[in-house]
Coordinates of C-alpha atoms in Angstrom, one line a residue:
M648 CA 120.8 107.8 123.1
S649 CA 117.4 106.4 124.2
G650 CA 116.8 102.6 123.5
G651 CA 113.3 103.5 122.2
T652 CA 111.7 103.3 118.7
P653 CA 114.0 105.3 116.2
K654 CA 112.0 107.4 113.6
G655 CA 114.0 108.2 110.5
K656 CA 113.0 110.4 107.7
N657 CA 113.5 107.5 105.2
S658 CA 110.6 105.2 105.8
G659 CA 110.5 104.0 102.2
A660 CA 108.4 104.7 99.2
R661 CA 104.9 103.5 99.3
G662 CA 102.8 101.6 96.5
R663 CA 100.0 99.3 96.2
R664 CA 100.0 96.1 98.3
M665 CA 97.9 93.0 98.8
A666 CA 95.2 93.7 101.6
D667 CA 95.9 92.2 105.1
K668 CA 93.2 91.2 107.4
A669 CA 95.6 92.0 110.3
R670 CA 95.3 95.5 109.5
G671 CA 91.6 95.4 108.5
P672 CA 89.8 94.2 105.2
R673 CA 91.0 96.9 103.0
R674 CA 93.8 97.4 100.4
E675 CA 96.9 99.0 101.7
P676 CA 100.1 100.6 100.6
I677 CA 103.2 98.3 100.6
V678 CA 106.9 99.3 100.9
R679 CA 108.1 98.3 97.6
T680 CA 111.0 96.0 97.1
A681 CA 113.7 97.5 95.1
E682 CA 113.4 97.1 91.3
P683 CA 116.1 97.8 88.9
D684 CA 115.5 100.7 86.4
G685 CA 113.8 99.8 83.3
A686 CA 112.4 96.5 84.7
A687 CA 109.6 96.5 82.3
D688 CA 111.9 96.1 79.4
I689 CA 113.9 93.2 80.9
G690 CA 112.9 90.1 79.1
V691 CA 112.3 86.4 79.2
E692 CA 115.9 85.2 80.2
A693 CA 115.7 87.3 83.4
R694 CA 112.4 85.8 84.5
I695 CA 113.8 82.2 83.7
A696 CA 116.5 83.0 86.0
A697 CA 114.2 84.4 88.8
G698 CA 112.4 81.0 88.6
I699 CA 115.7 79.1 88.9
L700 CA 116.5 81.1 91.9
L701 CA 113.2 80.8 93.6
N702 CA 113.3 77.0 93.2
A703 CA 116.8 76.7 94.4
A704 CA 115.9 78.7 97.6
L705 CA 113.0 76.4 98.1
E706 CA 114.9 73.2 97.8
R707 CA 117.8 73.8 100.2
R708 CA 119.4 76.0 102.5
N709 CA 121.8 78.6 100.7
G710 CA 120.2 77.6 97.6
L711 CA 119.6 80.9 96.2
D712 CA 123.2 82.2 96.7
E713 CA 124.5 79.1 95.1
A714 CA 122.2 79.4 92.3
M715 CA 123.5 83.1 91.6
A716 CA 126.8 81.3 90.5
L717 CA 125.1 79.2 87.7
S718 CA 125.8 79.9 84.3
E719 CA 122.2 81.0 83.7
L720 CA 122.7 83.8 86.0
K721 CA 126.4 84.7 85.5
S722 CA 125.7 85.1 81.7
L723 CA 123.1 87.8 82.4
P724 CA 123.7 91.5 82.0
G725 CA 124.1 93.2 85.6
P726 CA 120.6 94.8 85.6
D727 CA 118.8 91.6 84.6
R728 CA 120.6 89.6 87.4
A729 CA 119.6 92.2 89.8
F730 CA 116.0 92.1 88.5
A731 CA 115.9 88.3 88.7
R732 CA 117.2 88.4 92.4
A733 CA 114.7 90.9 93.4
V734 CA 111.8 88.9 91.9
A735 CA 112.8 85.7 93.6
M736 CA 113.1 87.4 97.0
A737 CA 109.9 89.0 96.5
A738 CA 108.1 85.8 95.7
L739 CA 109.8 84.1 98.8
R740 CA 108.7 87.0 101.0
R741 CA 105.3 86.5 100.0
L742 CA 105.1 82.9 99.0
G743 CA 102.1 82.2 101.1
E744 CA 100.0 85.1 99.9
I745 CA 100.8 84.3 96.3
D746 CA 100.0 80.7 96.6
A747 CA 96.5 81.6 98.3
I748 CA 95.8 84.0 95.5
L749 CA 96.7 81.5 93.0
N750 CA 94.7 78.6 94.5
R751 CA 91.6 80.8 94.3
R752 CA 92.0 80.8 90.6
L753 CA 93.1 77.3 89.9
Q754 CA 90.5 74.3 89.9
K755 CA 93.4 71.8 90.4
S756 CA 97.1 72.4 91.0
P757 CA 99.2 72.7 87.9
P758 CA 102.8 71.3 87.2
E759 CA 105.4 72.8 89.3
A760 CA 106.9 74.6 86.4
V761 CA 103.5 76.4 85.7
R762 CA 103.2 77.4 89.3
T763 CA 106.8 78.8 89.1
I764 CA 105.9 80.8 86.1
L765 CA 102.7 82.2 87.9
R766 CA 104.6 82.9 91.2
V767 CA 107.2 84.8 89.3
S768 CA 104.8 86.9 87.5
L769 CA 102.7 87.7 90.6
A770 CA 105.9 88.7 92.5
Q771 CA 106.4 91.3 89.8
T772 CA 103.0 92.7 89.7
L773 CA 101.7 92.6 93.3
V774 CA 105.1 93.2 95.1
L775 CA 107.5 94.9 92.5
E776 CA 104.8 96.8 90.6
T777 CA 106.1 95.7 87.3
P778 CA 103.5 96.9 84.8
A779 CA 101.0 93.9 84.3
F780 CA 101.4 94.0 80.4
A781 CA 105.0 93.2 80.7
A782 CA 104.9 90.5 83.5
V783 CA 101.8 88.8 81.7
S784 CA 103.3 88.9 78.3
T785 CA 106.6 87.3 79.3
A786 CA 104.8 84.9 81.7
V787 CA 102.8 83.5 78.4
K788 CA 106.2 83.6 76.5
L789 CA 107.8 81.4 79.3
A790 CA 105.0 79.0 79.2
E791 CA 105.4 78.6 75.3
R792 CA 109.1 77.9 75.4
D793 CA 108.8 74.4 77.0
A794 CA 107.0 71.5 75.7
K795 CA 105.8 70.7 79.4
T796 CA 104.3 74.0 80.2
R797 CA 103.1 74.9 76.5
P798 CA 99.6 73.5 77.0
Y799 CA 99.1 75.7 79.9
K800 CA 99.8 78.9 78.3
A801 CA 96.1 79.8 78.0
L802 CA 95.7 79.1 81.8
V803 CA 98.7 81.3 82.6
N804 CA 97.2 84.1 80.5
A805 CA 93.7 83.6 82.0
V806 CA 94.7 83.4 85.7
L807 CA 97.0 86.5 85.5
R808 CA 94.6 88.6 83.5
G809 CA 91.8 87.5 86.0
I810 CA 93.7 88.8 89.2
E811 CA 94.9 92.1 87.4
R812 CA 91.4 92.6 86.5
E813 CA 89.5 91.7 89.6
G814 CA 92.3 92.3 92.2
P815 CA 94.1 89.7 94.4
G816 CA 91.6 89.7 97.3
L817 CA 92.5 89.6 101.0
T818 CA 95.6 87.8 102.3
T819 CA 97.3 87.5 105.5
A820 CA 100.9 87.9 106.3
E821 CA 100.9 85.0 108.6
S822 CA 100.4 82.8 105.5
N823 CA 103.9 83.6 104.3
L824 CA 105.0 81.4 107.4
P825 CA 105.4 77.7 107.4
D826 CA 102.6 76.1 109.7
W827 CA 105.1 74.7 112.1
I828 CA 107.1 77.8 112.5
A829 CA 103.6 80.0 112.8
A830 CA 102.6 77.6 115.6
R831 CA 105.9 77.7 117.4
W832 CA 105.8 81.5 117.5
K833 CA 102.3 81.8 118.3
Q834 CA 102.8 79.7 121.4
T835 CA 106.1 81.5 122.3
Y836 CA 105.1 85.1 121.8
G837 CA 101.5 85.2 121.4
E838 CA 99.1 85.7 118.3
A839 CA 99.7 89.6 118.2
T840 CA 103.4 89.4 118.2
L841 CA 103.2 86.6 115.5
A842 CA 101.4 88.9 113.4
A843 CA 103.6 91.7 114.0
I844 CA 106.6 89.4 112.9
A845 CA 104.9 88.3 109.8
L846 CA 104.2 91.8 108.7
A847 CA 107.9 93.1 109.3
A848 CA 109.0 90.0 107.2
R849 CA 107.1 90.9 104.1
D850 CA 109.3 93.8 102.9
E851 CA 112.8 94.2 101.8
P852 CA 114.6 95.7 104.8
P853 CA 116.6 98.8 104.8
T854 CA 120.6 98.7 104.7
D855 CA 122.3 99.4 108.1
L856 CA 126.0 100.4 108.6
S857 CA 128.3 100.2 111.5
L858 CA 131.0 103.0 111.9
K859 CA 134.5 103.0 113.0
P860 CA 135.0 104.9 116.1
G861 CA 135.6 108.6 115.2
E862 CA 133.4 108.7 112.1
D863 CA 130.6 111.2 111.7
A864 CA 127.4 109.2 111.8
Q865 CA 125.2 112.1 111.2
A866 CA 127.0 113.2 108.2
L867 CA 127.2 109.8 106.6
A868 CA 123.3 109.6 107.4
D869 CA 122.8 112.9 105.5
A870 CA 124.8 111.7 102.6
I871 CA 122.9 108.7 102.0
E872 CA 119.3 109.8 102.9
G873 CA 119.5 108.0 106.1
T874 CA 119.0 108.3 109.9
V875 CA 121.1 107.4 112.9
L876 CA 119.7 104.7 115.2
P877 CA 120.3 104.3 119.0
G878 CA 123.8 102.9 119.2
G879 CA 125.1 104.7 116.3
T880 CA 124.0 102.5 113.4
V881 CA 123.3 104.4 110.2
R882 CA 120.1 103.2 108.3
T883 CA 119.1 104.2 104.9
G884 CA 116.6 102.9 102.3
V885 CA 118.7 103.7 99.6
R886 CA 119.5 100.9 97.1
G887 CA 122.4 100.4 94.9
D888 CA 126.2 99.7 95.1
V889 CA 127.4 100.4 98.4
G890 CA 130.9 100.6 97.1
A891 CA 130.0 103.9 95.8
W892 CA 128.8 105.4 99.0
P893 CA 130.7 108.1 100.9
G894 CA 133.3 106.4 103.4
Y895 CA 133.4 102.9 101.7
E896 CA 136.7 103.2 100.1
T897 CA 138.3 104.8 103.0
G898 CA 137.1 102.0 105.2
G899 CA 134.7 104.2 107.5
W900 CA 132.0 101.6 108.0
W901 CA 130.8 98.1 107.0
V902 CA 127.2 96.7 106.4
Q903 CA 125.7 95.1 109.4
D904 CA 122.3 94.9 110.7
A905 CA 121.4 96.9 113.6
A906 CA 120.6 94.0 115.8
A907 CA 123.7 92.3 114.8
A908 CA 125.8 95.0 116.3
I909 CA 124.5 94.9 119.6
P910 CA 126.2 91.6 120.9
A911 CA 129.7 93.3 120.3
R912 CA 128.5 96.5 122.1
L913 CA 127.2 94.4 125.1
L914 CA 130.7 92.6 125.3
A915 CA 132.3 96.1 125.5
P916 CA 135.9 95.1 124.8
R917 CA 138.6 98.0 125.7
A918 CA 141.8 99.0 124.3
G919 CA 144.5 96.8 125.8
E920 CA 142.1 93.8 126.5
T921 CA 142.2 90.6 124.5
A922 CA 139.0 89.3 122.7
L923 CA 138.0 86.2 121.0
D924 CA 135.4 85.9 118.3
M925 CA 134.6 82.0 118.3
C926 CA 132.4 81.9 115.3
A927 CA 133.6 84.8 113.2
A928 CA 132.4 84.7 109.8
P929 CA 131.2 86.8 107.9
G930 CA 133.1 89.2 110.3
G931 CA 130.9 92.3 111.2
K932 CA 131.4 91.4 114.8
T933 CA 135.1 91.0 114.5
L934 CA 135.5 94.4 113.0
Q935 CA 133.6 95.8 116.0
L936 CA 136.0 94.1 118.6
A937 CA 139.0 95.1 116.3
A938 CA 137.6 98.7 116.4
S939 CA 137.5 98.9 120.2
G940 CA 141.3 98.6 120.3
A941 CA 141.3 95.1 121.8
T942 CA 143.8 92.4 120.5
V943 CA 141.3 90.2 118.7
V944 CA 141.5 86.5 117.6
A945 CA 138.8 85.6 115.0
L946 CA 137.9 81.7 114.7
D947 CA 135.9 80.1 112.0
R948 CA 135.7 76.6 110.5
S949 CA 135.2 78.1 106.9
E950 CA 138.0 79.6 105.0
P951 CA 135.7 80.7 102.2
R952 CA 133.4 82.6 104.7
L953 CA 136.3 84.2 106.1
R954 CA 137.2 86.0 102.7
R955 CA 134.8 88.8 103.3
L956 CA 136.2 89.4 106.8
R957 CA 139.9 89.3 105.3
Q958 CA 138.7 92.0 102.8
N959 CA 137.0 94.2 105.3
L960 CA 140.0 94.1 107.7
E961 CA 142.1 95.3 104.8
R962 CA 139.8 97.9 103.7
T963 CA 139.0 99.4 107.1
G964 CA 142.8 99.2 108.3
L965 CA 141.8 97.0 111.4
S966 CA 143.4 93.9 112.4
A967 CA 142.9 90.5 113.9
E968 CA 144.4 87.3 114.0
I969 CA 142.4 84.8 111.8
V970 CA 142.5 81.1 112.8
V971 CA 140.7 78.5 110.5
T972 CA 139.4 76.0 112.7
P973 CA 136.2 74.9 114.6
G974 CA 135.9 76.8 117.8
E975 CA 135.4 73.7 120.0
D976 CA 138.5 72.1 118.5
W977 CA 141.0 75.1 118.7
D978 CA 144.2 73.7 120.2
D979 CA 145.5 76.8 121.9
P980 CA 146.1 77.7 125.7
R981 CA 145.1 81.4 125.6
T982 CA 142.2 82.8 127.7
F983 CA 140.8 86.0 127.0
D984 CA 139.1 88.9 128.7
A985 CA 136.1 89.1 126.4
V986 CA 134.8 86.2 124.5
L987 CA 131.9 86.6 121.8
L988 CA 130.1 83.4 120.6
D989 CA 127.6 84.1 117.8
A990 CA 126.6 80.5 117.5
P991 CA 125.5 78.6 114.4
C992 CA 121.7 78.3 114.5
T993 CA 118.5 78.0 112.6
A994 CA 118.7 81.7 111.8
T995 CA 114.9 82.2 111.8
G996 CA 115.4 85.7 113.1
T997 CA 116.9 86.8 109.8
L998 CA 113.8 86.2 107.8
R999 CA 113.5 89.7 106.7
R1000 CA 116.8 89.7 104.9
N1001 CA 117.0 85.9 104.1
P1002 CA 113.4 84.8 103.9
E1003 CA 114.4 81.3 102.6
V1004 CA 115.5 80.2 105.9
L1005 CA 111.8 79.7 106.7
R1006 CA 111.5 77.1 104.0
A1007 CA 115.0 75.6 104.5
T1008 CA 114.5 75.1 108.2
K1009 CA 113.0 71.7 109.4
P1010 CA 111.9 70.9 112.9
A1011 CA 114.5 68.5 113.5
E1012 CA 117.1 71.1 112.8
V1013 CA 116.3 73.0 116.1
A1014 CA 117.3 70.3 118.4
K1015 CA 120.3 69.3 116.2
L1016 CA 121.7 72.8 116.2
A1017 CA 121.1 73.2 120.1
D1018 CA 123.3 70.3 120.8
V1019 CA 126.0 72.2 118.6
Q1020 CA 125.4 75.4 120.7
H1021 CA 125.5 73.4 123.9
R1022 CA 129.2 72.1 123.0
L1023 CA 130.3 75.5 121.8
L1024 CA 129.1 77.3 124.9
D1025 CA 131.1 75.1 127.1
A1026 CA 134.2 75.5 125.0
A1027 CA 133.7 79.2 125.1
A1028 CA 133.5 79.3 128.9
E1029 CA 137.0 77.5 128.9
R1030 CA 138.4 80.5 127.1
V1031 CA 137.2 83.2 129.5
A1032 CA 139.8 84.3 131.9
P1033 CA 138.8 84.7 135.5
G1034 CA 136.8 88.0 135.9
G1035 CA 136.3 87.9 132.1
R1036 CA 132.9 88.0 130.3
L1037 CA 131.2 85.9 127.7
V1038 CA 128.4 87.0 125.2
Y1039 CA 126.3 84.3 123.8
C1040 CA 123.9 85.2 120.8
V1041 CA 122.1 83.6 118.1
C1042 CA 120.0 85.2 115.2
S1043 CA 117.3 82.6 115.9
L1044 CA 113.6 83.1 117.5
E1045 CA 113.6 79.7 118.9
R1046 CA 113.9 79.5 122.7
E1047 CA 115.9 76.1 122.5
E1048 CA 118.7 78.1 120.9
G1049 CA 118.4 81.1 123.2
E1050 CA 117.1 81.3 126.6
T1051 CA 117.1 77.5 127.2
Q1052 CA 120.7 77.4 126.2
V1053 CA 121.6 79.9 128.7
I1054 CA 119.5 78.4 131.5
A1055 CA 121.3 75.1 131.1
F1056 CA 124.7 76.6 130.8
L1057 CA 124.5 78.5 134.2
R1058 CA 123.5 75.2 135.9
R1059 CA 126.4 73.4 134.5
N1060 CA 129.0 76.3 134.9
T1061 CA 128.5 77.7 138.5
A1062 CA 131.6 80.0 137.9
F1063 CA 129.3 82.1 135.5
R1064 CA 126.5 84.5 136.3
T1065 CA 124.3 86.8 134.3
A1066 CA 125.4 90.4 133.7
A1067 CA 122.2 92.3 133.0
A1068 CA 122.1 94.3 129.9
D1069 CA 121.2 97.9 129.5
P1070 CA 119.2 98.3 126.3
A1071 CA 119.8 102.1 126.0
A1072 CA 123.6 101.7 126.5
V1073 CA 123.9 99.1 123.7
G1074 CA 121.4 100.7 121.1
A1075 CA 118.8 97.9 121.8
P1076 CA 115.0 98.4 121.9
A1077 CA 113.8 98.7 125.4
E1078 CA 111.2 96.2 125.2
A1079 CA 113.9 93.6 124.2
L1080 CA 115.0 93.3 128.0
T1081 CA 113.9 90.1 129.6
P1082 CA 113.3 89.7 133.5
E1083 CA 116.7 87.6 133.5
G1084 CA 118.6 90.5 132.1
W1085 CA 118.9 89.0 128.6
L1086 CA 117.9 90.6 125.4
R1087 CA 115.3 88.9 123.2
I1088 CA 115.0 91.2 120.1
L1089 CA 112.2 90.3 117.7
P1090 CA 111.8 91.5 114.0
S1091 CA 108.6 93.2 114.9
M1092 CA 110.5 95.9 117.0
W1093 CA 111.2 99.2 115.6
A1094 CA 108.6 98.6 112.9
E1095 CA 108.1 102.3 112.2
S1096 CA 111.8 102.4 110.9
G1097 CA 112.2 99.3 109.2
S1098 CA 112.5 96.6 112.0
L1099 CA 115.5 94.6 112.6
D1100 CA 116.9 91.1 112.8
G1101 CA 115.5 88.8 115.6
F1102 CA 118.4 88.0 118.0
F1103 CA 118.7 86.4 121.7
I1104 CA 121.8 87.9 123.4
A1105 CA 123.0 87.2 127.0
R1106 CA 126.1 88.7 128.8
L1107 CA 127.9 86.3 131.4
E1108 CA 130.5 87.1 133.6
R1109 CA 133.2 84.7 135.1
V1110 CA 133.4 85.3 138.8
P1111 CA 137.2 86.2 139.7
T1112 CA 139.3 83.6 141.6

């Protein structure tokens, strides 16, 4: 199939959006974030939970997922939990725009608890399209509940009513990016690409599925109102419990972003070969390697993060040897025909699915993680048999974690050389190919069909001796 832009029949429902000057000074439709049925009837407790999730995500990396296990969240009914998470994610994706709208209405900054109430309310009305009467009414009730916010309930009501009456005004997608990240990406990719990445990050992404060999991709796409992307990934905008979708119980597929499926395709293990996945969790790439027929070893330092891989191996009927250890510390003499290193990184390329990474990542982390990647790449090289191949990838948009790493690696390891990628053969956007033969995938690519995660991917070959 062609590596060009895929066009699917399910481009998403359209609703009201905040205007963006990148597309002209007018109000435009926005792909709506999924909202549970009956959201207008969901009450104050769910909105309190949304604020907890939002603040947890802003305070620390993985904070949102950790907060989902708190008693305030676990005690909520399922639809309320889903609503709380949808609101928090909508607020994270549009935080810069929401704050800009609020700042126009606020003469001085209110206490953080009051700002949280306002953020949660605007995420509902401007992004999720919750009826204003429900969002504003519960926002005032939230303010009334706490002695610290009670004096501000009239302010909350006035600000929200004013925005609903007069409209939010113009905003820019770039304002949702931290200043230091926006500056880096503008310098690296240019102003137009920065704007396109910011637009791609505003909306909830579709769900992508990787299929086992022999599964009928078109039949699955038809069953879930989806489309087949280049490379064979099935993409759908349908929401809900994926466990109820056709083929889940029989193990025919697993959830995996279209870009995340490309590194294993580029590695191209074959039946009878040996393959090593050095940083395996959560395991989508390990499943791809195992589905190829290769004998697979999966390493990861985190036993908890490997649980999903163990479950998916059982569900799909695939097999891999799982070893819980840091990749650079593995005490084993084996070498492999194919080695995949999806290295720990800032994960800034996953901003569509994980908008909180932009707030959690700090400038110093780029250099810190680059040192980890350096050590892992050298450890991975030692595992590649003569004539074998190594694929290095990161879901980061930072050059220090991608291109710079491979340039330095090739200088240190003269036994390796680049094997140029063929985007069409691996289901990658054609424009992702770099002059060096690597792949630099940006979230702004394939925008018409829902975009994809940002990745850097390079295939290296060890010269036979």
